[in-house]
PDB file of C-alpha atoms (C1' of nucleotides) in Angstrom:
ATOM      1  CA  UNK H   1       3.042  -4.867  19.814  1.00 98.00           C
ATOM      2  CA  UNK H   2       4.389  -3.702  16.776  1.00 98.00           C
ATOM      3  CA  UNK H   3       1.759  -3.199  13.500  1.00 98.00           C
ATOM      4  CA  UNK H   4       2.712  -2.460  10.024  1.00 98.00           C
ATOM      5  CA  UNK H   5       1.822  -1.801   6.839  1.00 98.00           C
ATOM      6  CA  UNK H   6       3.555  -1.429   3.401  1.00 98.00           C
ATOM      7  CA  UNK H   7       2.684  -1.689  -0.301  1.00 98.00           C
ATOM      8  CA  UNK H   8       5.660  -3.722  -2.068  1.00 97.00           C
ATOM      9  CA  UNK H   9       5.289  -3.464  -5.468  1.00 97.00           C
ATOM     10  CA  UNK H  10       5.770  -7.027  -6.126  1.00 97.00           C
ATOM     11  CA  UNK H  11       6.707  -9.408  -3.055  1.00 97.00           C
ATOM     12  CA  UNK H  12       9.172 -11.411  -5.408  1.00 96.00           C
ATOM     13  CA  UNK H  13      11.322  -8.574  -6.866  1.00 96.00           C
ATOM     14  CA  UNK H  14      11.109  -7.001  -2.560  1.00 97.00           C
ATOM     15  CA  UNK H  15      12.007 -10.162  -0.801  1.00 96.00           C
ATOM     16  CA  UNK H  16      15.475  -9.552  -0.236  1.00 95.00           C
ATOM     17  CA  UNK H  17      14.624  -6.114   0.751  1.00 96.00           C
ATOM     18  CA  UNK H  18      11.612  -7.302   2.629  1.00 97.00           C
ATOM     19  CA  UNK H  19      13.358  -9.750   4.591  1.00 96.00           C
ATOM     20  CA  UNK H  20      15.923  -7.158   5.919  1.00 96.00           C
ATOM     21  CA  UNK H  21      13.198  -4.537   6.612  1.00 97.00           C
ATOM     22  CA  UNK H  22      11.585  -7.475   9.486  1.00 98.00           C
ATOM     23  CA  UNK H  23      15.048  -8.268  10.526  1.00 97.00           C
ATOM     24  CA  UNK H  24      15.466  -4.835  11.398  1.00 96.00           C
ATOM     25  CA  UNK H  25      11.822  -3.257  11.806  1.00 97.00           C
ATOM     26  CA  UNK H  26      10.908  -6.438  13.896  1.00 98.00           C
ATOM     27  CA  UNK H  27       7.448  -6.155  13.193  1.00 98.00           C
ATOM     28  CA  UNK H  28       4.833  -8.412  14.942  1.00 98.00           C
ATOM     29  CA  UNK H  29       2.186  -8.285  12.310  1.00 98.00           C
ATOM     30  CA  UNK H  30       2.909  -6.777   8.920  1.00 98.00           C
ATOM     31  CA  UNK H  31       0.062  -6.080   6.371  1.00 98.00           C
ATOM     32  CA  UNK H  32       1.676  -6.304   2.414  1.00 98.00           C
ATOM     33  CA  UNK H  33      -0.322  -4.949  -0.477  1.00 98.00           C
ATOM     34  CA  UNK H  34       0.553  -5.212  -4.144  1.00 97.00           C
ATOM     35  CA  UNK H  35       1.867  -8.806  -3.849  1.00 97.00           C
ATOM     36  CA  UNK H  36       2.119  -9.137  -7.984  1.00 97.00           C
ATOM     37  CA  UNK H  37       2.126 -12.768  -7.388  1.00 96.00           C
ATOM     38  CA  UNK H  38       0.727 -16.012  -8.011  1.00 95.00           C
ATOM     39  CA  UNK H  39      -0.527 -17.744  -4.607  1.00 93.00           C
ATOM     40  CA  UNK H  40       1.923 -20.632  -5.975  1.00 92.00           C
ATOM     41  CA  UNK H  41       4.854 -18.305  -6.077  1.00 95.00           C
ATOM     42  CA  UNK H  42       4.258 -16.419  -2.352  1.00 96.00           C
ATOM     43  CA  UNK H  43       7.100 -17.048  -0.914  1.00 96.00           C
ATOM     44  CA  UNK H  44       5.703 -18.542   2.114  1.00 96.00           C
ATOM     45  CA  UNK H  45       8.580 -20.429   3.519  1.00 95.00           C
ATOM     46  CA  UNK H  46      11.142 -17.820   3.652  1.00 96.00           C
ATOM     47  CA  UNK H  47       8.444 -15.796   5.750  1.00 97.00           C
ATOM     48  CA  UNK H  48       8.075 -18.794   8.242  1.00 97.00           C
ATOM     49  CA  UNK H  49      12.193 -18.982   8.368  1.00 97.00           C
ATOM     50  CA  UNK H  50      11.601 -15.605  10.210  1.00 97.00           C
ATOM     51  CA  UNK H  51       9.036 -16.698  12.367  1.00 98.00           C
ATOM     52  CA  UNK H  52       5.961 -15.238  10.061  1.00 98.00           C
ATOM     53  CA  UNK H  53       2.698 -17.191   9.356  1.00 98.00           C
ATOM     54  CA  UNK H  54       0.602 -15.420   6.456  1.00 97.00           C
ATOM     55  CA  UNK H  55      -2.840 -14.975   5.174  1.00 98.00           C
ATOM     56  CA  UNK H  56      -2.735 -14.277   1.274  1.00 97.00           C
ATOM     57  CA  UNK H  57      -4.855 -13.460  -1.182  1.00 97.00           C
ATOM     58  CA  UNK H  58      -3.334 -13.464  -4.446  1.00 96.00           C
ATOM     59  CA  UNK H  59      -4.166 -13.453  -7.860  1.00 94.00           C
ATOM     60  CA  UNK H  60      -0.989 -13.401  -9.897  1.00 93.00           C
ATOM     61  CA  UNK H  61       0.408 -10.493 -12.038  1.00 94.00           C
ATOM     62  CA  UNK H  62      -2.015  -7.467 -10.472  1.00 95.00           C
ATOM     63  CA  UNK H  63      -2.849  -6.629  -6.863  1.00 97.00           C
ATOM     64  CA  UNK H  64      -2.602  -9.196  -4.004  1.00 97.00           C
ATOM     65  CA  UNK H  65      -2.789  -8.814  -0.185  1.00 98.00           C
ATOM     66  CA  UNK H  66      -0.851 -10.342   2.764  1.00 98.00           C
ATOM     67  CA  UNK H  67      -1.324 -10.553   7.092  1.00 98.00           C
ATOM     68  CA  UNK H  68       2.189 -11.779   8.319  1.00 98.00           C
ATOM     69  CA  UNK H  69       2.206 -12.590  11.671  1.00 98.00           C
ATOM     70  CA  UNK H  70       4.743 -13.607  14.225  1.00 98.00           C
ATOM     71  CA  UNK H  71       1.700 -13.717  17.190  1.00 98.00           C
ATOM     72  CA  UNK H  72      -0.393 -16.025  15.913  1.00 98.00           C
ATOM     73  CA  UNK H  73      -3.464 -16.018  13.500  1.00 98.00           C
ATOM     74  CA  UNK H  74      -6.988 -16.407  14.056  1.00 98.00           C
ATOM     75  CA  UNK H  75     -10.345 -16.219  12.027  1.00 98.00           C
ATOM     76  CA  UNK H  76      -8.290 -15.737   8.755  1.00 98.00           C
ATOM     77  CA  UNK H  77     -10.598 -13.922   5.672  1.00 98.00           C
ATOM     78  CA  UNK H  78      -9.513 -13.518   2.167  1.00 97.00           C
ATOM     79  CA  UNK H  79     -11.797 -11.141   0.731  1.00 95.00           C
ATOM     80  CA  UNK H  80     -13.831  -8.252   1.771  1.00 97.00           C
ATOM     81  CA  UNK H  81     -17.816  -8.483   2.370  1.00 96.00           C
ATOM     82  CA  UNK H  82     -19.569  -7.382  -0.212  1.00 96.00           C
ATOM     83  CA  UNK H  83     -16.566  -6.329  -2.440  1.00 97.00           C
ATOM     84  CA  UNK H  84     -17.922  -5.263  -5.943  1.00 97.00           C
ATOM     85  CA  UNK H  85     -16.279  -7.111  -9.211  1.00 96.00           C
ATOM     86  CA  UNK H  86     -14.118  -5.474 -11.602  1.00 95.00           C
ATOM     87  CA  UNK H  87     -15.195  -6.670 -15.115  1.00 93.00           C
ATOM     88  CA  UNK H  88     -16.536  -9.511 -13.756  1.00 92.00           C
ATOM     89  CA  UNK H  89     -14.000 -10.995 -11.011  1.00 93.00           C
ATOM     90  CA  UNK H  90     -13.565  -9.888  -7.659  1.00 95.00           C
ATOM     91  CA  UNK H  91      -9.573  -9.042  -6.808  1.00 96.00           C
ATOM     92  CA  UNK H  92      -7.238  -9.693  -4.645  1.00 97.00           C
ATOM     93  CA  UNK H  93      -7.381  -6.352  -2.189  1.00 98.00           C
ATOM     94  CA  UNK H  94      -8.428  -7.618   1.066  1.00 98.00           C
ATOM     95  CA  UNK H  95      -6.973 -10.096   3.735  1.00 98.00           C
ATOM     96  CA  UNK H  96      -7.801 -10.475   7.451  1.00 98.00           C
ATOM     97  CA  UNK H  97      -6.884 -12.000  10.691  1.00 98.00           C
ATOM     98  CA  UNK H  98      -7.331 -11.795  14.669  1.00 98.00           C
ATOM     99  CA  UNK H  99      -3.380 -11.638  15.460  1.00 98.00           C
ATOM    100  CA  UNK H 100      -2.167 -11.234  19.488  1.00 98.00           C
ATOM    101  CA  UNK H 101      -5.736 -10.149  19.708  1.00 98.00           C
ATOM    102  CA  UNK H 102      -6.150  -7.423  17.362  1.00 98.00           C
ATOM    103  CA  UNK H 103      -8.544  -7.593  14.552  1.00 98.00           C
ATOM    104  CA  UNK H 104      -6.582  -6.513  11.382  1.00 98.00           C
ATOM    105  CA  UNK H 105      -7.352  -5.620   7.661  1.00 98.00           C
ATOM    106  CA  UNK H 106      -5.011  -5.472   5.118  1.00 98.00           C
ATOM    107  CA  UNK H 107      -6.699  -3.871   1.884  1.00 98.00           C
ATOM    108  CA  UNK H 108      -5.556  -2.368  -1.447  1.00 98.00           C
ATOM    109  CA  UNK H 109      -7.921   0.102  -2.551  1.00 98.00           C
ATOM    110  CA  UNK H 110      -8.732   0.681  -5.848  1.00 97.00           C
ATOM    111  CA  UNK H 111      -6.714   3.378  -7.973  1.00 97.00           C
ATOM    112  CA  UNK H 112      -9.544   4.891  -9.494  1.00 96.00           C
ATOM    113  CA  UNK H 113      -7.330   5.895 -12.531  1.00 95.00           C
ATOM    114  CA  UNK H 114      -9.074   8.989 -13.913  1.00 95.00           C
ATOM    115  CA  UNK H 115     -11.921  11.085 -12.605  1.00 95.00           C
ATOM    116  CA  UNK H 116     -15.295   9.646 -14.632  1.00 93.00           C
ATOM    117  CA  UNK H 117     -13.561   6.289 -15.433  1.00 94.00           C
ATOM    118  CA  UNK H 118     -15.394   2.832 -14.670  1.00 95.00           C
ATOM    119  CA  UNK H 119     -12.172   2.034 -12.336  1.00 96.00           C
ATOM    120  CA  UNK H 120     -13.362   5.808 -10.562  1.00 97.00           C
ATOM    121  CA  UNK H 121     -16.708   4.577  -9.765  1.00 97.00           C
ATOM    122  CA  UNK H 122     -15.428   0.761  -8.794  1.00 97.00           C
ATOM    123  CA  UNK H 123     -13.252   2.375  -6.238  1.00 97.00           C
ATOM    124  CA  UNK H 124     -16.091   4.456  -4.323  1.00 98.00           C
ATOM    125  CA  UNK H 125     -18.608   1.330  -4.431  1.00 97.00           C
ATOM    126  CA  UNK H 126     -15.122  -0.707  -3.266  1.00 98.00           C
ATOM    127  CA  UNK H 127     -14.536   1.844  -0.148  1.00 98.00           C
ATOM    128  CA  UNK H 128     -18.569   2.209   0.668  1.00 98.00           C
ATOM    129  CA  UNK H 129     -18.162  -2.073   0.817  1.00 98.00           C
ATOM    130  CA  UNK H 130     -15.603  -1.082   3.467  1.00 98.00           C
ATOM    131  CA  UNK H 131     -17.450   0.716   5.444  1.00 98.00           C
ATOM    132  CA  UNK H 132     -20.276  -1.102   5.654  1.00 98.00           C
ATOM    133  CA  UNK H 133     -17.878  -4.404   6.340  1.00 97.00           C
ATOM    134  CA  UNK H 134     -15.661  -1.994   8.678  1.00 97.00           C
ATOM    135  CA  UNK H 135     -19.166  -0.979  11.214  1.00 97.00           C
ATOM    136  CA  UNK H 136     -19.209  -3.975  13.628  1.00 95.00           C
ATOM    137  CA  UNK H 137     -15.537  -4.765  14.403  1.00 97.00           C
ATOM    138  CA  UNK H 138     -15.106  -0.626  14.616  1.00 97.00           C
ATOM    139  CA  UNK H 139     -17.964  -0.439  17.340  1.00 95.00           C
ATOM    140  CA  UNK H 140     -16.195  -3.349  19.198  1.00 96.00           C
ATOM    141  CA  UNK H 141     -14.177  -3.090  22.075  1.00 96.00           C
ATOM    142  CA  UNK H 142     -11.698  -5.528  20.515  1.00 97.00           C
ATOM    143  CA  UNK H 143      -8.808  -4.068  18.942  1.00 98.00           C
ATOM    144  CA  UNK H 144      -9.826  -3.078  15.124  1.00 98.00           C
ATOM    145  CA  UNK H 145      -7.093  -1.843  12.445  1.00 98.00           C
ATOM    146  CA  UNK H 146      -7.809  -1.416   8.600  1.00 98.00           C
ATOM    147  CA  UNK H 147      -4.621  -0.599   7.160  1.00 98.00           C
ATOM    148  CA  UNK H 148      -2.789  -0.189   3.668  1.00 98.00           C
ATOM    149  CA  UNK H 149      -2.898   1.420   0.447  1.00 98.00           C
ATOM    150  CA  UNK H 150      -5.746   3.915   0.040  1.00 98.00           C
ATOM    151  CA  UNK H 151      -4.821   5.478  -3.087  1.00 98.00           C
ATOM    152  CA  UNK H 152      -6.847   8.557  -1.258  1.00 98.00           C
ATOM    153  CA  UNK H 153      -4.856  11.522   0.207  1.00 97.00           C
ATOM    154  CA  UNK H 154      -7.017  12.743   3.174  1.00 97.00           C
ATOM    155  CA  UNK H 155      -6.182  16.414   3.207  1.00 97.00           C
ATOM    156  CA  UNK H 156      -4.364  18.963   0.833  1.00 97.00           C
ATOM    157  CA  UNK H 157      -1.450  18.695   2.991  1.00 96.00           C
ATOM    158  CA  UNK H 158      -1.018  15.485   2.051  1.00 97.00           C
ATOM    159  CA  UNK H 159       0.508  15.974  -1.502  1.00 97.00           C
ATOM    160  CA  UNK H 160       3.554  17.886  -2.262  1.00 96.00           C
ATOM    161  CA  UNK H 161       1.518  20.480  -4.448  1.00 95.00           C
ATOM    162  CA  UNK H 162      -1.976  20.273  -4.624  1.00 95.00           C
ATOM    163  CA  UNK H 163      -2.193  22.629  -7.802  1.00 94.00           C
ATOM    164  CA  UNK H 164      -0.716  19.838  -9.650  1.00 94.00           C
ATOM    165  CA  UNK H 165      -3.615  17.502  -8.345  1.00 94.00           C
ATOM    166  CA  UNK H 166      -6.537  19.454 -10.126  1.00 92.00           C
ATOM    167  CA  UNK H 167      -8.956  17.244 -11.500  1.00 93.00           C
ATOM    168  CA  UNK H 168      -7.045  14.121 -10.607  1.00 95.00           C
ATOM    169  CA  UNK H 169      -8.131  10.965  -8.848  1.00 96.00           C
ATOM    170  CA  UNK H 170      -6.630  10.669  -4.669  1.00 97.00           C
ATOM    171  CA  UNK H 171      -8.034  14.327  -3.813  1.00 97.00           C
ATOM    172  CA  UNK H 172     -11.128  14.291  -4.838  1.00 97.00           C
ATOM    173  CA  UNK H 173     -14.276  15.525  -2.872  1.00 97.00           C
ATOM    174  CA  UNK H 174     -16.025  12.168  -3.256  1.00 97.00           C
ATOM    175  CA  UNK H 175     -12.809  10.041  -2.606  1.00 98.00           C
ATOM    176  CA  UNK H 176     -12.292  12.120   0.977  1.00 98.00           C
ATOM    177  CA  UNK H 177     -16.385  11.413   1.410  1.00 98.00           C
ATOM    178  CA  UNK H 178     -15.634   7.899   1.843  1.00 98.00           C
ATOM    179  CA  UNK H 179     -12.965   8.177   4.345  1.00 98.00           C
ATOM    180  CA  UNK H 180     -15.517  10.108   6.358  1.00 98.00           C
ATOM    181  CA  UNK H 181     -17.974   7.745   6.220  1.00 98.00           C
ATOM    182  CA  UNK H 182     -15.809   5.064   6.956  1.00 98.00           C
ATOM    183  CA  UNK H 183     -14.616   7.390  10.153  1.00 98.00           C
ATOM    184  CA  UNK H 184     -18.408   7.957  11.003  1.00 98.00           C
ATOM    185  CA  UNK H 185     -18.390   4.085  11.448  1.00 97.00           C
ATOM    186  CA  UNK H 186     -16.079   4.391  14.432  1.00 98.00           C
ATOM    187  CA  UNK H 187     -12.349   4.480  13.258  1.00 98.00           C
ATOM    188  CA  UNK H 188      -9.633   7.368  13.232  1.00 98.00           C
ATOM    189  CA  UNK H 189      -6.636   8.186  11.266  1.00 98.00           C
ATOM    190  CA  UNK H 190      -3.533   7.268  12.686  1.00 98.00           C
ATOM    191  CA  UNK H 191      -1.300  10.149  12.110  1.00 98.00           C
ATOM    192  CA  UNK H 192       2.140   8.790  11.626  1.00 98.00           C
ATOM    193  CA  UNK H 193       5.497  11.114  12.406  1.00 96.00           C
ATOM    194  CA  UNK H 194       7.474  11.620   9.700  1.00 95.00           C
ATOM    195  CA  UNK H 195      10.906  10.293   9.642  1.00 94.00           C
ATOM    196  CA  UNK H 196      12.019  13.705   7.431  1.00 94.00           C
ATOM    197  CA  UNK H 197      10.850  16.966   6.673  1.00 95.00           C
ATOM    198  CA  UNK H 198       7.066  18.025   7.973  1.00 95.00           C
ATOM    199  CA  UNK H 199       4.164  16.068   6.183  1.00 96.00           C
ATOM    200  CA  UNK H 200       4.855  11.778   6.697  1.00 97.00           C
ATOM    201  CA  UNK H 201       4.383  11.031   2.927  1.00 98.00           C
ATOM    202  CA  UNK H 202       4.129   6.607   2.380  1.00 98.00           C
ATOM    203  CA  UNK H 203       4.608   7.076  -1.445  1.00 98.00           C
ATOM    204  CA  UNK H 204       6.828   8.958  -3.781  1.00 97.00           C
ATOM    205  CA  UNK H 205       6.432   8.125  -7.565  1.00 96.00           C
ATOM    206  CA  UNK H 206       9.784   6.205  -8.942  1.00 95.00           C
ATOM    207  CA  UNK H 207      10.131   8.906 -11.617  1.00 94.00           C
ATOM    208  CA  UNK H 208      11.730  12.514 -11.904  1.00 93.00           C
ATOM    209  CA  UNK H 209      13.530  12.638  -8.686  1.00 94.00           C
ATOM    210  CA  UNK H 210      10.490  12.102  -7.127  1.00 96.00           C
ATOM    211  CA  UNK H 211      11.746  11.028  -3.393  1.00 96.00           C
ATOM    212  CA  UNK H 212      15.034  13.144  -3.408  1.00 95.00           C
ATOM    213  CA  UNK H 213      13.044  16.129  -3.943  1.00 95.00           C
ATOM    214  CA  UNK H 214      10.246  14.879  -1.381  1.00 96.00           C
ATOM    215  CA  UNK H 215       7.634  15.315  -3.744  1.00 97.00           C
ATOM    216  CA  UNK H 216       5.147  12.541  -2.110  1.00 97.00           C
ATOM    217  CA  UNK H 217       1.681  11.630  -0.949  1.00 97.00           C
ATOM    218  CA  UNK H 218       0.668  10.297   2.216  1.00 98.00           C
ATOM    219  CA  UNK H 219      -1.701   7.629   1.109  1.00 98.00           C
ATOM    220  CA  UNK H 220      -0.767   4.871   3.281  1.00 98.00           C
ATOM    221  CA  UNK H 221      -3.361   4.994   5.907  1.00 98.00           C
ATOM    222  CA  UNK H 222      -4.282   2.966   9.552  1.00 98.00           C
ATOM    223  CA  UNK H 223      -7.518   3.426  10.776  1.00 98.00           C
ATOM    224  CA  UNK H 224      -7.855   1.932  14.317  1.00 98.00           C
ATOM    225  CA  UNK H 225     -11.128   1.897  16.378  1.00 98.00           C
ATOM    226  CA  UNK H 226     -10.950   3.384  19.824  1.00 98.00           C
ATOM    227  CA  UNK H 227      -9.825   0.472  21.868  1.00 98.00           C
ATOM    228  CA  UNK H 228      -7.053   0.439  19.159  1.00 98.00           C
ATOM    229  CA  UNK H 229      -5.960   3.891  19.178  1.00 98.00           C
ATOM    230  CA  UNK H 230      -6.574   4.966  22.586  1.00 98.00           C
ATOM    231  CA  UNK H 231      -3.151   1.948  22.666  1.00 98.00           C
ATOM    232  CA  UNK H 232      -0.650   3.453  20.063  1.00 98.00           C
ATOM    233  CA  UNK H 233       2.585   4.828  21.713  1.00 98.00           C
ATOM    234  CA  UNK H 234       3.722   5.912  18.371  1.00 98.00           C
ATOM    235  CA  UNK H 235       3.522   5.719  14.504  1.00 98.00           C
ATOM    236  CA  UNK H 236       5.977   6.676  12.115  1.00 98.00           C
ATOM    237  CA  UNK H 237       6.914   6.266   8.250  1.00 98.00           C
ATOM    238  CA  UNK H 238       9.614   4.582   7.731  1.00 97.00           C
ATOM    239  CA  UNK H 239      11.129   6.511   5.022  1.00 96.00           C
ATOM    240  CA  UNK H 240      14.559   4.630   5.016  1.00 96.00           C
ATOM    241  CA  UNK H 241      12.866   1.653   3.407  1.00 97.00           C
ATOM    242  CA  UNK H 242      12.340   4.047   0.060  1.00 97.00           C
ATOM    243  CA  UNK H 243      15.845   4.925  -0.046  1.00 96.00           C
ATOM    244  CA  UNK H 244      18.634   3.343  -2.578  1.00 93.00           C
ATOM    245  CA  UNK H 245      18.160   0.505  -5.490  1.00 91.00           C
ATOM    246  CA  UNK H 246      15.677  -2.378  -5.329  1.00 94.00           C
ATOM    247  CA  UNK H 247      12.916  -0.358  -3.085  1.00 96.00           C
ATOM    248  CA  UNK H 248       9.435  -0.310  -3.098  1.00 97.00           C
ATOM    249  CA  UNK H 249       7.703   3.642  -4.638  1.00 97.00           C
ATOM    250  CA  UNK H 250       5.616   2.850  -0.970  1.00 98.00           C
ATOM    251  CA  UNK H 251       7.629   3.518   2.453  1.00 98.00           C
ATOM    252  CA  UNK H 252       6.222   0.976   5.149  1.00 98.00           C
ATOM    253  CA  UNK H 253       3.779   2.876   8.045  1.00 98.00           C
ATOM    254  CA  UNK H 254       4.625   1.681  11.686  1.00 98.00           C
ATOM    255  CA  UNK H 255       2.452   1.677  14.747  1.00 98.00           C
ATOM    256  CA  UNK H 256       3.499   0.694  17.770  1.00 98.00           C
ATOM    257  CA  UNK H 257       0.869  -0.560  20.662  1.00 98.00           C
ATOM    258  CA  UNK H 258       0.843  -0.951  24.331  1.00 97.00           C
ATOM    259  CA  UNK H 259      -1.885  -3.376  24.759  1.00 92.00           C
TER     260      UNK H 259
ATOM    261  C1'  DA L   1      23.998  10.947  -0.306  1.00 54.53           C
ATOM    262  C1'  DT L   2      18.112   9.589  -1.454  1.00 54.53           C
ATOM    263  C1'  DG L   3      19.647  10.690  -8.036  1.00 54.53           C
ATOM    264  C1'  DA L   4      16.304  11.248 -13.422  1.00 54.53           C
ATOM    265  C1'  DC L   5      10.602   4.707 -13.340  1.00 54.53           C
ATOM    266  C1'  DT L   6       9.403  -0.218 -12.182  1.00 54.53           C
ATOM    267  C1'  DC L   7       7.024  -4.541 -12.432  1.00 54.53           C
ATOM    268  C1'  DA L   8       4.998  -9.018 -14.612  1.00 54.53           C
ATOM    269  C1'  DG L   9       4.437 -11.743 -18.378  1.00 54.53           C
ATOM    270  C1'  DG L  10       7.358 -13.356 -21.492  1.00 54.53           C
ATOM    271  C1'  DC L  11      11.275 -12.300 -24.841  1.00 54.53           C
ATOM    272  C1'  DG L  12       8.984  -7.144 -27.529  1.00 54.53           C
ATOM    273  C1'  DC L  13       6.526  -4.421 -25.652  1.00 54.53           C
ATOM    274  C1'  DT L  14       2.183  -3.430 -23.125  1.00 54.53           C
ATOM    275  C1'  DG L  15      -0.731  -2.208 -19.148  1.00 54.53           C
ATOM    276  C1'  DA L  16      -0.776  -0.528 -14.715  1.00 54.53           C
ATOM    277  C1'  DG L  17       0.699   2.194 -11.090  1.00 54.53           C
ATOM    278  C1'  DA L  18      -0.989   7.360  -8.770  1.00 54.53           C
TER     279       DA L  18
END
DNA sequence: ATGACTCAGGCGCTGAGA
């Protein structure tokens, strides 16, 4: 079985790149963050012309989360327990199903914008919500994935230049807390190959020659539980999908299973 | 070549992304 997941920056403006990506990719399950669309406007039916069922949580201009699924879905969720609100409504960055038998979470974590911002705090009380959510299904012996857009770089390595991340959100001690609390439930990192060059960077920022000059972040993340990664026959970041007009700043993050 | 930001909402320009 073949798992991905990639942040789209908007489904609508992606689709024709999104459609070629599972025409070529073949992907069994695919987990989408940063749909940027309304739940009207998902473009459900060109997904099911490819064989794809989806779970979507939407909510228009900002955020939104997809499970596509070409092996069935099952116990479908559309928001994550005990999510906190940001000023006052609870958004669109979790979806979940049960597809081909493995439990998997697509989530869009918050940015966190600056260090000592309200958005800085919503994010940490958004990720300890995960891993209190995350416990159960990652002491299960069913296969458990939470995958998607972190907007936390786990290590140093995973920047291009950690001098120029002083002080900024994505590196912070309290940011990399949460991952290892969310690990201390019972899930592991997923350490993708890289397609290119030696750390597998997911994003590279649109601007300043950004992805020529490989200046990226890995910040895509899977976290499996054991009966999930003791499975994976590989994982890589498919860097092609950044290249050329029309693509996403994200690169999609593949895992491959033999279940 | 991978090339100097992009997207939605809405029609000028703002907010967000990380």
């Amino acid at each position: 079985m073949r798992i991905a997941t990639w942040n789209v920056n908007s489904i609508t403006a992606r689709l024709p790149r999104l459609t070629q990506w599972l025409e070529s990719a073949q992907p069994d399950v695919l987990c989408l963050q940063e749909l940027k669309v309304s739940d009207d406007a998902f473009p459900q039916q060109e997904l099911r012309a490819l064989g794809y069922e989806s779970v979507v949580s939407a909510q228009g201009r900002w955020n939104g989360v997809a499970v596509l699924s070409r092996v069935g879905i099952e116990d479908p969720a559309l928001s994550l327990p005990g999510a906190p609100a940001w000023e006052g409504a609870v958004e669109a960055r979790a979806a979940a199903a049960t597809c081909g038998g493995v439990r998997v979470w697509s989530l869009y974590v918050p940015n966190g914008r600056e260090v000592g911002h309200p958005h800085y705090e919503y994010k940490l009380q958004w990720l300890a919500a995960l891993r209190d959510a995350a416990e159960k299904f990652a002491s299960a012996a069913t296969p458990f994935a939470a995958l998607g857009d972190f907007n936390i770089a786990p290590t140093d390595r995973d920047v291009h230049d950690i001098a120029e991340f002083e002080g900024s959100t994505h590196v912070t001690s309290r940011e990399r807390e949460a991952l290892a609390a969310l690990e201390a439930a019972g899930v592991s990192d997923v350490y993708p190959r890289p397609l290119k060059y030696d750390v597998p960077f997911t994003y590279w920022d649109y601007r300043q020659l950004c992805f020529p000059k490989n200046r990226g972040m890995r910040i895509d993340l899977v976290y499996g539980n054991e009966a999930f990664t003791t499975a994976v026959s590989d994982a890589y970041v498919d860097r092609e999908a950044r290249k050329g007009k029309g693509a996403s700043d994200h690169a999609p993050v593949v895992v491959d299973l033999e279940l």
